[in-house]
Coordinates of C-alpha atoms in Angstrom, one line a residue:
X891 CA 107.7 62.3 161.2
X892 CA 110.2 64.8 162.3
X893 CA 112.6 63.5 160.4
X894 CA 110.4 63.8 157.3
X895 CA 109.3 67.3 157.9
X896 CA 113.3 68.5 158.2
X897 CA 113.2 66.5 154.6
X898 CA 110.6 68.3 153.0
X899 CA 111.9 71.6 155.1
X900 CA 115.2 71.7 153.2
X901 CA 113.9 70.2 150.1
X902 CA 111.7 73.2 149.7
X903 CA 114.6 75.4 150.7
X904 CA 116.6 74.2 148.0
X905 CA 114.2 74.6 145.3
X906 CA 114.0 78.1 146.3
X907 CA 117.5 78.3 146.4
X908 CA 117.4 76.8 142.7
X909 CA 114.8 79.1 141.5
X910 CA 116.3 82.2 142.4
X911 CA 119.6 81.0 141.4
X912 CA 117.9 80.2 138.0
X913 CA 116.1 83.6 137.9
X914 CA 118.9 85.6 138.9
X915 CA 121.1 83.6 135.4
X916 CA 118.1 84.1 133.3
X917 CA 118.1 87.9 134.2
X918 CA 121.8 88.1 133.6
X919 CA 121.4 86.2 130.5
X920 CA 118.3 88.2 129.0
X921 CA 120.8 91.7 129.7
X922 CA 122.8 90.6 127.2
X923 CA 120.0 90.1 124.4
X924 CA 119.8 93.7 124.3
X925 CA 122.0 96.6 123.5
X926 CA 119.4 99.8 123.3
X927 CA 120.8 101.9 120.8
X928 CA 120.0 106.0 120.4
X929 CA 120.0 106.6 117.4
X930 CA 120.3 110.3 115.2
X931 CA 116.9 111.8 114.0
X932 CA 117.4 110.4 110.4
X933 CA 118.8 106.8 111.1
X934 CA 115.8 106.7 113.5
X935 CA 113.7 107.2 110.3
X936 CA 115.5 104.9 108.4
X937 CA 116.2 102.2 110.7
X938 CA 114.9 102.3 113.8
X939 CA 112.2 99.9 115.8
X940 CA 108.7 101.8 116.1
X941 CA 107.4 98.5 118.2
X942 CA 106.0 97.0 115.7
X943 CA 107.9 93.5 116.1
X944 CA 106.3 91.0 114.1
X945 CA 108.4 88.2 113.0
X946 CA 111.4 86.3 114.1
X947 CA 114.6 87.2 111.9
X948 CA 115.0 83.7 110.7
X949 CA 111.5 83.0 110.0
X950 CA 111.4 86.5 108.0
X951 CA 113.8 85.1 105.8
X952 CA 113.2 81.4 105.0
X953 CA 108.8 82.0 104.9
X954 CA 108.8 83.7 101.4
X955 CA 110.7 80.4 100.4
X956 CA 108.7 77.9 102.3
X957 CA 105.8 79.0 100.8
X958 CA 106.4 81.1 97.4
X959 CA 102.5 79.8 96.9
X960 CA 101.6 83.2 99.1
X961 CA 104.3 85.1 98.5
X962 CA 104.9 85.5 94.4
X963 CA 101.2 86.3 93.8
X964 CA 102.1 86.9 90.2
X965 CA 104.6 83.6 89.7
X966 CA 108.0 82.9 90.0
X967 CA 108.8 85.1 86.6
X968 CA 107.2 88.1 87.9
X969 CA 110.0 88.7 90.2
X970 CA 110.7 87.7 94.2
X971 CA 108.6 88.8 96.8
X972 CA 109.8 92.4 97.9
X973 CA 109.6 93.4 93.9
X974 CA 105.9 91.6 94.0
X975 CA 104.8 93.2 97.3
X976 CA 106.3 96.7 96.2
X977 CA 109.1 97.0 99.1
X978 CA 112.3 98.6 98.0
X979 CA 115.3 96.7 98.1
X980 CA 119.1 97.5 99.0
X981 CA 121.7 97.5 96.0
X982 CA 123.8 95.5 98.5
X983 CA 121.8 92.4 98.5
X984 CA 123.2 91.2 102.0
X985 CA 122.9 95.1 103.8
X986 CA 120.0 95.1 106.6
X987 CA 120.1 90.9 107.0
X988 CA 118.6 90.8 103.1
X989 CA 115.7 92.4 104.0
X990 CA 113.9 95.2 102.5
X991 CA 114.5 99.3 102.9
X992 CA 112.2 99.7 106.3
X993 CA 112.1 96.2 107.8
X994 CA 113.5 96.8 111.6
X995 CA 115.3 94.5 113.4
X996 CA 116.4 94.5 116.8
X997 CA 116.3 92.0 120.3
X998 CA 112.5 93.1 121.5
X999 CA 110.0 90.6 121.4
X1000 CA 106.2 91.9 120.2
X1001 CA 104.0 93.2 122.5
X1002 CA 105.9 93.9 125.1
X1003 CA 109.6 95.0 124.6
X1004 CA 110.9 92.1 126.3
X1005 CA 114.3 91.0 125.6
X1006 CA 114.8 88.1 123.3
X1007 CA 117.4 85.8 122.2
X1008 CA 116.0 85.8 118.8
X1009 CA 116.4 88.8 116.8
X1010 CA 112.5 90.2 115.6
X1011 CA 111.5 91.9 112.5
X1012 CA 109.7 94.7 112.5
X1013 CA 108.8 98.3 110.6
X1014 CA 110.8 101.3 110.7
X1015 CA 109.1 104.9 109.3
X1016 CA 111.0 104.4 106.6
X1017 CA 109.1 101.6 105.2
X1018 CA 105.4 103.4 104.1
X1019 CA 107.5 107.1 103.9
X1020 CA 110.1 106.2 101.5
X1021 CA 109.1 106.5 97.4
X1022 CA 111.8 105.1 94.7
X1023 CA 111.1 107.4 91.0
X1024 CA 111.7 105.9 88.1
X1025 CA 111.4 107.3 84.6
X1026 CA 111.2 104.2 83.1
X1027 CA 110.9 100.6 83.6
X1028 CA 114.6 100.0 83.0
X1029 CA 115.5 103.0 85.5
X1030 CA 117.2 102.3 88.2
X1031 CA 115.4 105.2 89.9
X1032 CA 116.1 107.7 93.0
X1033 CA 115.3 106.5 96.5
X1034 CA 113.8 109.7 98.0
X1035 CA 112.9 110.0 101.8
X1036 CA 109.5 111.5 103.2
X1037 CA 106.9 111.0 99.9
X1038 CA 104.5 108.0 100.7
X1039 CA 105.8 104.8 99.1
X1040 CA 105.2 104.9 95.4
X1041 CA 104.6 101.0 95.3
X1042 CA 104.2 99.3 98.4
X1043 CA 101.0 96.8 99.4
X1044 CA 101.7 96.3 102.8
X1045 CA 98.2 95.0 103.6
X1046 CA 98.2 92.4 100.7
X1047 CA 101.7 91.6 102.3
X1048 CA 99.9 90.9 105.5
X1049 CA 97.6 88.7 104.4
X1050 CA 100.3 86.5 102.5
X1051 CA 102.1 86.1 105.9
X1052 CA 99.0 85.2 108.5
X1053 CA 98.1 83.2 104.8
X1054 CA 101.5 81.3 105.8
X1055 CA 100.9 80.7 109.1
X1056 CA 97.9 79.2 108.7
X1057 CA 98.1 77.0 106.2
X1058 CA 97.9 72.9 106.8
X1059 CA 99.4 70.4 105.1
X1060 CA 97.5 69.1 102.3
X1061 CA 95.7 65.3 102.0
X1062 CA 93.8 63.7 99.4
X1063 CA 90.3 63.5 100.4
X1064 CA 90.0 65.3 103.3
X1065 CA 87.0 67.6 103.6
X1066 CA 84.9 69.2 106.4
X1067 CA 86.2 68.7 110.1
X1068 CA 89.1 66.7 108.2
X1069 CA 90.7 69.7 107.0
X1070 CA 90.9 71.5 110.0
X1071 CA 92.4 68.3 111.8
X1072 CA 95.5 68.6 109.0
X1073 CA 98.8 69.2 110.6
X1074 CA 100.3 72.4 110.0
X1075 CA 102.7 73.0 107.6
X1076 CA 104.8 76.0 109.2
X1077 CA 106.6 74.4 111.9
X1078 CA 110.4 75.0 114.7
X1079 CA 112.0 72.3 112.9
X1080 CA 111.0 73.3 109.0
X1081 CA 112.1 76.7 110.1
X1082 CA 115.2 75.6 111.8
X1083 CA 116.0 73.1 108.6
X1084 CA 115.5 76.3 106.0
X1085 CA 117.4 78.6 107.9
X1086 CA 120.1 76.2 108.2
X1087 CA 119.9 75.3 104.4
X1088 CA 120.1 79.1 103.5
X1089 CA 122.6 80.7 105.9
X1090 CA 124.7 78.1 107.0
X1091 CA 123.9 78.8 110.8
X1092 CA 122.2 76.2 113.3
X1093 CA 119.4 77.9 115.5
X1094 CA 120.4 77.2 119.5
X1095 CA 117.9 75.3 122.0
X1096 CA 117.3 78.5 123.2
X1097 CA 116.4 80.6 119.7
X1098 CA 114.4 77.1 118.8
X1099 CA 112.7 77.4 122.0
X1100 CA 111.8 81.4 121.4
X1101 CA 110.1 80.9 117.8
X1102 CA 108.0 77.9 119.0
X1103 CA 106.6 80.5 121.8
X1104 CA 105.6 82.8 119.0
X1105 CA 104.7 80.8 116.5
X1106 CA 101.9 79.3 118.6
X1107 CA 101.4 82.7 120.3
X1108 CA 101.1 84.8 116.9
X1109 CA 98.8 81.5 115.6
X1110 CA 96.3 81.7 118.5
X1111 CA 96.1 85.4 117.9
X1112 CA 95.1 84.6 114.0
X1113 CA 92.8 82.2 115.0
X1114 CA 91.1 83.8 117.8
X1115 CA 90.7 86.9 115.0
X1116 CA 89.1 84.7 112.4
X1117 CA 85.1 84.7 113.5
X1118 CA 85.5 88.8 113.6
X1119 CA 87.5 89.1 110.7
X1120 CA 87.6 86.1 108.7
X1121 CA 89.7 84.0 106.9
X1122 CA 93.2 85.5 105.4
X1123 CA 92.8 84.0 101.4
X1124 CA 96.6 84.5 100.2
X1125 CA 97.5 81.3 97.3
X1126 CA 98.4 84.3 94.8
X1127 CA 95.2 86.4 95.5
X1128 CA 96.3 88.8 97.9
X1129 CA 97.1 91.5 95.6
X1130 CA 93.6 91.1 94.1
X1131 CA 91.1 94.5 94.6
X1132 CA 88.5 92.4 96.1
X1133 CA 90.5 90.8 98.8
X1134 CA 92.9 93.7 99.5
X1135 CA 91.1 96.8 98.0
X1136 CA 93.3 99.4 99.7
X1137 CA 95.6 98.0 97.2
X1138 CA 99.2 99.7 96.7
X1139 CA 100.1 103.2 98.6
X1140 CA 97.0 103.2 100.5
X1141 CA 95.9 101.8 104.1
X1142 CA 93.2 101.6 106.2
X1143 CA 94.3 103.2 109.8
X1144 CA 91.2 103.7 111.3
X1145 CA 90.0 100.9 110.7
X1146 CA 93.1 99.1 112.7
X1147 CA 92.4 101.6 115.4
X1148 CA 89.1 100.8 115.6
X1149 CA 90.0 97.3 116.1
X1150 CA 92.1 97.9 118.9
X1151 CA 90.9 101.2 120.8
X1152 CA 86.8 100.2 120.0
X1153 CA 87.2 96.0 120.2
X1154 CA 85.4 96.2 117.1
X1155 CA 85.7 94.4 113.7
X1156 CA 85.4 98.0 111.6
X1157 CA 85.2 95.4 108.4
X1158 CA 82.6 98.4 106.9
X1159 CA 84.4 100.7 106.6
X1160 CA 86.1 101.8 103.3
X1161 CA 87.8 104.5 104.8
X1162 CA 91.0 104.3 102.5
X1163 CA 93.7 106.8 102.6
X1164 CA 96.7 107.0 100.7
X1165 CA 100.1 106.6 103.0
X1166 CA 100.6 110.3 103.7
X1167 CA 104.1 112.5 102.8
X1168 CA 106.0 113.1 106.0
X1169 CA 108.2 116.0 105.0
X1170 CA 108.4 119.6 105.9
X1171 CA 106.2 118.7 108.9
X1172 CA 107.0 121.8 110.5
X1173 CA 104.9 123.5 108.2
X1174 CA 101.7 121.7 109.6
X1175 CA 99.7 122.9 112.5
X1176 CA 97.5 119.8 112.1
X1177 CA 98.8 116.3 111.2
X1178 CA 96.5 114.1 109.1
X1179 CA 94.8 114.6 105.8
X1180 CA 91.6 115.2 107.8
X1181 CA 93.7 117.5 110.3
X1182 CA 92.7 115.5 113.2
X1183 CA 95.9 115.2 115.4
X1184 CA 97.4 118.3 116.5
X1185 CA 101.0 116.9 117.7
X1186 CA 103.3 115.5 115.5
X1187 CA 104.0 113.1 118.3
X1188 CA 100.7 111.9 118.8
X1189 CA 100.2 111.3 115.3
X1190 CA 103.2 109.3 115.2
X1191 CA 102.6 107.0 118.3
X1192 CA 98.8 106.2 116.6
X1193 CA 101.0 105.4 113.2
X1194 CA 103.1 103.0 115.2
X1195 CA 100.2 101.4 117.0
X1196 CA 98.2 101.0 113.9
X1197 CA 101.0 99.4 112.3
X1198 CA 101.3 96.7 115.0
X1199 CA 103.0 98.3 118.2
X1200 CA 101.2 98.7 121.5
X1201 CA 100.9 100.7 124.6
X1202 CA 103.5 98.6 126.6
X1203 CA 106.1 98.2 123.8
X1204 CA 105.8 102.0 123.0
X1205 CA 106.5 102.7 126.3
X1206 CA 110.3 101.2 126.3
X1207 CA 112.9 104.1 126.0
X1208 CA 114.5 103.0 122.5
X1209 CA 111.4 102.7 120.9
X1210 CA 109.9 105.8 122.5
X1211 CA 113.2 107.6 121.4
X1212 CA 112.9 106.0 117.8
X1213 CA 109.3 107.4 117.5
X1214 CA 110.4 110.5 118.3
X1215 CA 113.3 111.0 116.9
X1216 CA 112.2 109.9 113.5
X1217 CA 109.3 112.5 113.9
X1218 CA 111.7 115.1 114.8
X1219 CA 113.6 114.3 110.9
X1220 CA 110.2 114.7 109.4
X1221 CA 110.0 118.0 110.8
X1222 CA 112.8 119.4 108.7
X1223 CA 113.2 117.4 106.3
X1224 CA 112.4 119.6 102.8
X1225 CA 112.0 117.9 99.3
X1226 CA 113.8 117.9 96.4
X1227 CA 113.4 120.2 93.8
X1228 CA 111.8 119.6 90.3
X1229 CA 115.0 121.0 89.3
X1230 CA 117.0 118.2 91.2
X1231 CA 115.1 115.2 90.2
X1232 CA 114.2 116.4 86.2
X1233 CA 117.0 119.3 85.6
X1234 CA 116.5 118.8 81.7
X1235 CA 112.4 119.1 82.1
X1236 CA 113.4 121.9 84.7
X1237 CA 115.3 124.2 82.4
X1238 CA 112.9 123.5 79.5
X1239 CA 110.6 125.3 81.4
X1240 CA 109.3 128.5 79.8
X1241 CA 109.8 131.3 82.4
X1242 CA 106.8 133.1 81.0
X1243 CA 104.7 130.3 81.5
X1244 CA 105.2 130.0 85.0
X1245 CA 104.8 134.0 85.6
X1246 CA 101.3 133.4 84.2
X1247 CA 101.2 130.1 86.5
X1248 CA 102.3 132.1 89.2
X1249 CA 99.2 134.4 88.8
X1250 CA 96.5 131.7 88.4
X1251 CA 98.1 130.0 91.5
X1252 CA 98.2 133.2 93.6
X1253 CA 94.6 133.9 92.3
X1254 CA 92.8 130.2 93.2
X1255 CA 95.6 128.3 95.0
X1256 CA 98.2 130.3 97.8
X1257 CA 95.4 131.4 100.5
X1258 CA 94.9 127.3 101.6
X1259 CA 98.2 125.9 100.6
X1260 CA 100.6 129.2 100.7
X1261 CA 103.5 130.0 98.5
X1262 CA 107.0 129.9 98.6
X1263 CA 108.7 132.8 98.6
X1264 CA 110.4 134.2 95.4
X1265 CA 113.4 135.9 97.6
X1266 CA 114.3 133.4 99.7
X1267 CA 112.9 130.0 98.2
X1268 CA 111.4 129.7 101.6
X1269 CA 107.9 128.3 101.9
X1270 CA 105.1 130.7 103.3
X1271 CA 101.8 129.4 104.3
X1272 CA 98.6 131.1 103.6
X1273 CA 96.0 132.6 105.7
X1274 CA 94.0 129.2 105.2
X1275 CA 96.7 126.8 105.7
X1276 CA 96.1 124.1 108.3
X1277 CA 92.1 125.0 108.5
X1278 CA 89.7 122.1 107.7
X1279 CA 87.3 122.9 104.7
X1280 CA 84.2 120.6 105.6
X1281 CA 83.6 117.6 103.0
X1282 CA 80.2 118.9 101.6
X1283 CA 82.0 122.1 100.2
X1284 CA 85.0 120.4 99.4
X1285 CA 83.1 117.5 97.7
X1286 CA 85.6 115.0 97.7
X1287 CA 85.4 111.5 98.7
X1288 CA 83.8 111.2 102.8
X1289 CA 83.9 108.0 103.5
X1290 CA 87.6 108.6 105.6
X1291 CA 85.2 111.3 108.1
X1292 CA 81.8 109.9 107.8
X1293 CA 82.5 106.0 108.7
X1294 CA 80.5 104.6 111.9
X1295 CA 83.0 105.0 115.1
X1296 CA 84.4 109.0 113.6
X1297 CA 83.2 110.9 117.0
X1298 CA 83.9 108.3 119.8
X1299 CA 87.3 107.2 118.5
X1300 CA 89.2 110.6 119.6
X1301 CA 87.9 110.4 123.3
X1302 CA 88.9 106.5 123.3
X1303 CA 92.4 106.9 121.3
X1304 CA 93.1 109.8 123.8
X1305 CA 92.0 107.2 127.0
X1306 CA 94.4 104.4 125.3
X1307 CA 97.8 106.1 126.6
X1308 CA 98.2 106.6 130.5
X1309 CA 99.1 109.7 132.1
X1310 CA 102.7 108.8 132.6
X1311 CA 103.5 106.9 129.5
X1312 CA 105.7 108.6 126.9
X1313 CA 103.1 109.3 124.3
X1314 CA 100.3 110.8 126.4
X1315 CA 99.1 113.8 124.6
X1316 CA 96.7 116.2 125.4
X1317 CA 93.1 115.7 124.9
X1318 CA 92.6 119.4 122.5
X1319 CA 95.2 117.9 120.3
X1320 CA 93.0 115.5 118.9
X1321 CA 89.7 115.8 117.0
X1322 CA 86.7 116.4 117.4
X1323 CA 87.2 118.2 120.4
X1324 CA 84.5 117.2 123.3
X1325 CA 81.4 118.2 122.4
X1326 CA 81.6 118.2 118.6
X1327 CA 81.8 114.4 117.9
X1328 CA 78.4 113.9 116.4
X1329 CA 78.8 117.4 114.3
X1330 CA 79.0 115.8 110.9
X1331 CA 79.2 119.5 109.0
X1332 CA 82.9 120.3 110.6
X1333 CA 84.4 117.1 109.6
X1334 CA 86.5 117.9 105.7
X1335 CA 90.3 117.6 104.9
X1336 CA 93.0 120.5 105.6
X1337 CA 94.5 122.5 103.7
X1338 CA 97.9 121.3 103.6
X1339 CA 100.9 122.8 102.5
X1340 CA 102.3 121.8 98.9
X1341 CA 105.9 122.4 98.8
X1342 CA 107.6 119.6 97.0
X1343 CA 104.1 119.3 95.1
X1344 CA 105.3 116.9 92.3
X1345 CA 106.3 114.3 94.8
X1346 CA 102.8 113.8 96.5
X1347 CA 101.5 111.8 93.5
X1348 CA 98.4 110.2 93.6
X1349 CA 96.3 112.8 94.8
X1350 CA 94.0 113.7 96.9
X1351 CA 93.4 111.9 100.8
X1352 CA 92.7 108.9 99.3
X1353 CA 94.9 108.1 96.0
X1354 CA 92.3 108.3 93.5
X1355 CA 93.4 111.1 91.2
X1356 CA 97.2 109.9 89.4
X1357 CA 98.5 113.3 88.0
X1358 CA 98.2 116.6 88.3
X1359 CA 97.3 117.8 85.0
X1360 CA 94.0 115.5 85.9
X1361 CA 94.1 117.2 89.6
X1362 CA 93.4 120.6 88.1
X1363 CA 90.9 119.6 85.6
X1364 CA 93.3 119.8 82.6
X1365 CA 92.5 116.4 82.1
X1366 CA 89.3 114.8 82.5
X1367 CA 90.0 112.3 85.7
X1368 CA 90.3 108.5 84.7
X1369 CA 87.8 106.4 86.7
X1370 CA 90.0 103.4 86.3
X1371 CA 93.4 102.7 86.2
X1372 CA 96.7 100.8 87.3
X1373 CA 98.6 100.7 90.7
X1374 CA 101.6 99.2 91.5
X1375 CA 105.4 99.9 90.8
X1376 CA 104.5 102.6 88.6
X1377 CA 106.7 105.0 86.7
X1378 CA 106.8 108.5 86.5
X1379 CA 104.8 110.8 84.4
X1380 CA 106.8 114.0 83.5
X1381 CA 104.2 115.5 81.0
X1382 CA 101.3 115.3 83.6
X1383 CA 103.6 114.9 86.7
X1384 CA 102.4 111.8 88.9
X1385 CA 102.5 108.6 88.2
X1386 CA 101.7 106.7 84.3
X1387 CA 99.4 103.9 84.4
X1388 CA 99.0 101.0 81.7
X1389 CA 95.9 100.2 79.6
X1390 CA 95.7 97.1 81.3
X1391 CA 97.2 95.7 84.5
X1392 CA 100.9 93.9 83.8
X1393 CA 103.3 92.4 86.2
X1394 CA 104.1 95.3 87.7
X1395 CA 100.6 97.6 87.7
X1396 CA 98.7 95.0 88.5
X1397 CA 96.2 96.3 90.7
X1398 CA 92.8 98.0 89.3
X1399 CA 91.7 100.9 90.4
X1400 CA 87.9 101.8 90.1
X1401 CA 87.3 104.9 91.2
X1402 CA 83.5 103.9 91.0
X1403 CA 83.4 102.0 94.2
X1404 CA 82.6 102.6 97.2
X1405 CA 85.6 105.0 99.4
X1406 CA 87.4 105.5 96.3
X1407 CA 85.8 108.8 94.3
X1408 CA 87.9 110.8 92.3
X1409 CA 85.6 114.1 92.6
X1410 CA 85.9 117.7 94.0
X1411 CA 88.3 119.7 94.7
X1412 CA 87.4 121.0 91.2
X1413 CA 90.3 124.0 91.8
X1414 CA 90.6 126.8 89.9
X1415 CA 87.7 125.1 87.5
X1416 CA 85.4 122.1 87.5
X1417 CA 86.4 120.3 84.1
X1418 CA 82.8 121.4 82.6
X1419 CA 82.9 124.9 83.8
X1420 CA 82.5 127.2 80.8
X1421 CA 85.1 129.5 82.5
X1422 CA 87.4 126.9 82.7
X1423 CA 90.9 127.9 80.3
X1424 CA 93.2 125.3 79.3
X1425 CA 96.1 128.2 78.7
X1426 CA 96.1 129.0 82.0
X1427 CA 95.7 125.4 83.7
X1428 CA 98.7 124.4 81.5
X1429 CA 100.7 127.2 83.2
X1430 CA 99.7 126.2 86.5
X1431 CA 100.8 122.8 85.9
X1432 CA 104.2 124.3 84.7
X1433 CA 104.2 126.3 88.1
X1434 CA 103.1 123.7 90.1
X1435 CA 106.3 122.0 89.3
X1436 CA 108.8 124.3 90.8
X1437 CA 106.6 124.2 94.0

């Protein structure tokens, strides 16, 4: 009996020994997975992880080819998947591992920031704040920093990629319980075997071991999803306005927020905003289009997080610095000129039409937007700038300020971050402040500053108005048209939209429904107004240009 005790005594010893021998390797071996890098202000923009790891780097780049079904909605012809899902892609078709202008990569798994063998894909600022302007559909067109993206569908994007995941191989004949018995189709060694095919490299026990732990952890988390928020539908219909009616340049933040600060499904809310311009931020007191964060940092951390980062991963020191370095380029970061993008429209500009431009804009525009100023070229807010004109006098769209969970979400998105944790902001610099959440009359838009004013095409918080001759009641507002990759419209300045939806507009706009009206802001004249002069809103048009 002794004998056998010693036995068991030094056998448990040992394994000890071997556990902490292991553990002490694996912690050597997982320091060299990462090497945090600090980047400058603009490649933080550009290229750096926000936490929002989604995707293994290998996966990322064999899935669109494993299953094109999901990811060339409109057919092979119509062009490959970052052209179909509006990303914008490198000239260099091998710079940033052939992925798309905005997709981060770096050694952080999702969730939590911990090291990984496996590079991870993710989202960099860059990706939603980045437009490409074309003149024409043979331009090659200039890549431009700060406007919202001019084309991409992120959420349709989405929905092609859980669409991915969760598809089964297909049998003859199987229905009911049957079909959810089918094997899946996405699976290590299909992954491994595409990989290998496309890039010539074999995947390591280790980096095969890593994307089995995700795929059935990012799987689960699908699944467990799918009684609150249903089945992703994907096979070519993701672009489609009924299954993904934010459609291109729009999202839905809140109602991702809502999801993860409130545990709720938020599935009623068509609260659609267009994906915001991020330049000149240091003219903005308040951040948002209803001016509800105060801190250009707060606002940023609730970006990230609604994009797919969380609490834990935003608290890692290269993310944290990426977050807030990237805001810090928005800050300063001014727009270019009408002059730099059009010079031949620019210098056909008549300079008496823009003195009387000038007028009509001082007279009905400059008090909530400002000016900029005719010495120094500098831009000067107004007294009104940054205040928040309620909804009901505004009378545009309320469905982004009036949607169910609009008063308790500030108290709860303020709760979500710990005192401690990099992104803890103060409670008054988020809104409504205590005390006001169930005041529905305070809640509007801001009046936001309009330097670089030909760049924020479409208009207004939520998309719905393409140009600005139609902004200003020059033209009567189109209730329908065509989103997508669309090119530029000089004469009206925004963006031209087909008759009809084509390969590249191909998503329908109906300003009609439900979150997307095109009405109010009916500035300097509603277009029925009997006062209303063409003249003059021709020459504020022309002004508006040199904003």
């Amino acid at each position: 009996m002794y004998l056998l005790s010693r036995f068991l005594l030094v056998s448990l010893n040992l394994l000890v020994f071997i556990a902490l021998v292991a553990t002490a390797m694996f912690i050597r071996l997982e320091g060299g997975w990462v090497h945090p890098v600090l980047r400058d202000p603009k490649d933080a923009f550009v290229n750096g992880t926000i936490g929002t790891e989604l995707i293994p780097l290998p996966v990322a780049l064999v899935l669109p080819e494993l299953f094109p079904e999901h990811f060339q909605p409109a057919g092979a012809d119509a062009g490959n998947w970052v052209r179909q899902f509006g990303f914008l892609q490198y000239d260099d078709a091998q710079a940033n591992n052939g992925l798309p202008l905005g997709f981060a990569t770096s050694n952080y798994r999702p969730g939590s920031a911990a090291p990984s063998p496996v590079p991870f894909v993710g989202f960099s600022c860059a990706l939603c704040h980045t437009a490409q302007i074309r003149k024409d559909v043979n331009s090659k067109g200039v890549i431009v920093y700060g406007p919202g993206s001019a084309s991409i569908n992120l959420f349709a994007w989405i929905d092609a990629f859980q669409s991915a995941v969760l598809t089964r191989v297909q049998r003859e004949g199987d229905s009911g319980k049957d079909k959810e018995r089918r094997p899946y189709r996405l699976t290590v060694d299909g992954i491994c075997n595409a990989y290998e095919a496309k890039t010539g490299e074999t995947l390591g026990l280790m980096q095969r071991l890593l994307i089995g732990l995700w795929l059935r952890q990012v799987r689960g988390r699908i699944e467990a999803g799918l009684p609150r928020f249903d089945e992703p539908i994907g096979n070519g219909r993701s672009r489609d306005a009924d299954v993904t009616p934010t459609g291109p340049t729009r999202t839905q933040p809140f109602r991702t927020l809502v999801r993860i600060v409130l545990d709720r499904p938020g599935n009623d809310m068509p609260a659609y905003t267009k994906i915001a311009t991020v330049f000149s931020e240091d003219h903005r007191a308040r951040a948002q289009f209803d001016g509800s964060i105060g801190d250009i940092y707060a606002r940023s951390s609730l970006a990230a997080l609604a994009a797919g980062a969380t609490v834990t991963n935003m608290a890692n020191p290269e993310i944290a610095d990426n977050i807030r370095k990237a805001s810090d380029f928005t800050k300063t970061l001014r727009p270019l000129r009408y002059s730099e993008m059009f010079p031949e429209a620019a210098a056909a500009l008549d300079p008496a039409r823009l003195l009387q431009g000038h007028k009509i804009y001082g007279q009905y525009c400059a008090a909530c937007h400002g000016d900029r100023d005719d010495a120094t070229g500098a831009w000067v807010n107004g007294e009104k700038t940054g205040q928040v004109v309620p909804v009901d006098e505004l009378k545009t769209d309320p469905e982004r300020v009036r949607f169910r969970h609009y008063g308790p979400l500030a108290e709860e998105m303020f709760a979500l971050f710990p005192d401690k944790h990099p992104f803890h902001f103060k409670r008054e610099d988020i809104w409504p402040q205590r005390g006001q959440e169930a005041d529905v009359s305070i809640r509007g838009y801001v009046n936001a500053p309009l330097d670089g004013m030909f760049l924020r095409a479409p208009y207004l918080h939520n998309g719905s108005v393409m140009t600005l001759a139609e902004l200003i009641n020059l033209k009567k507002r189109r209730d329908v048209f065509y989103r997508g990759d669309n090119t530029y419209d000089l004469a009206d300045v925004g963006f031209w939209s087909p008759g009809g939806a084509d390969d590249r507009n191909y998503f329908k706009f109906d300003a009609t429904q439900i979150g997307n009206s095109n009405r109010g802001h009916d500035y300097p004249w509603a277009y029925d107004d009997p006062k209303r002069n063409p003249d003059d809103l021709a020459a504020l048009l022309d002004y508006l240009k040199t904003l």
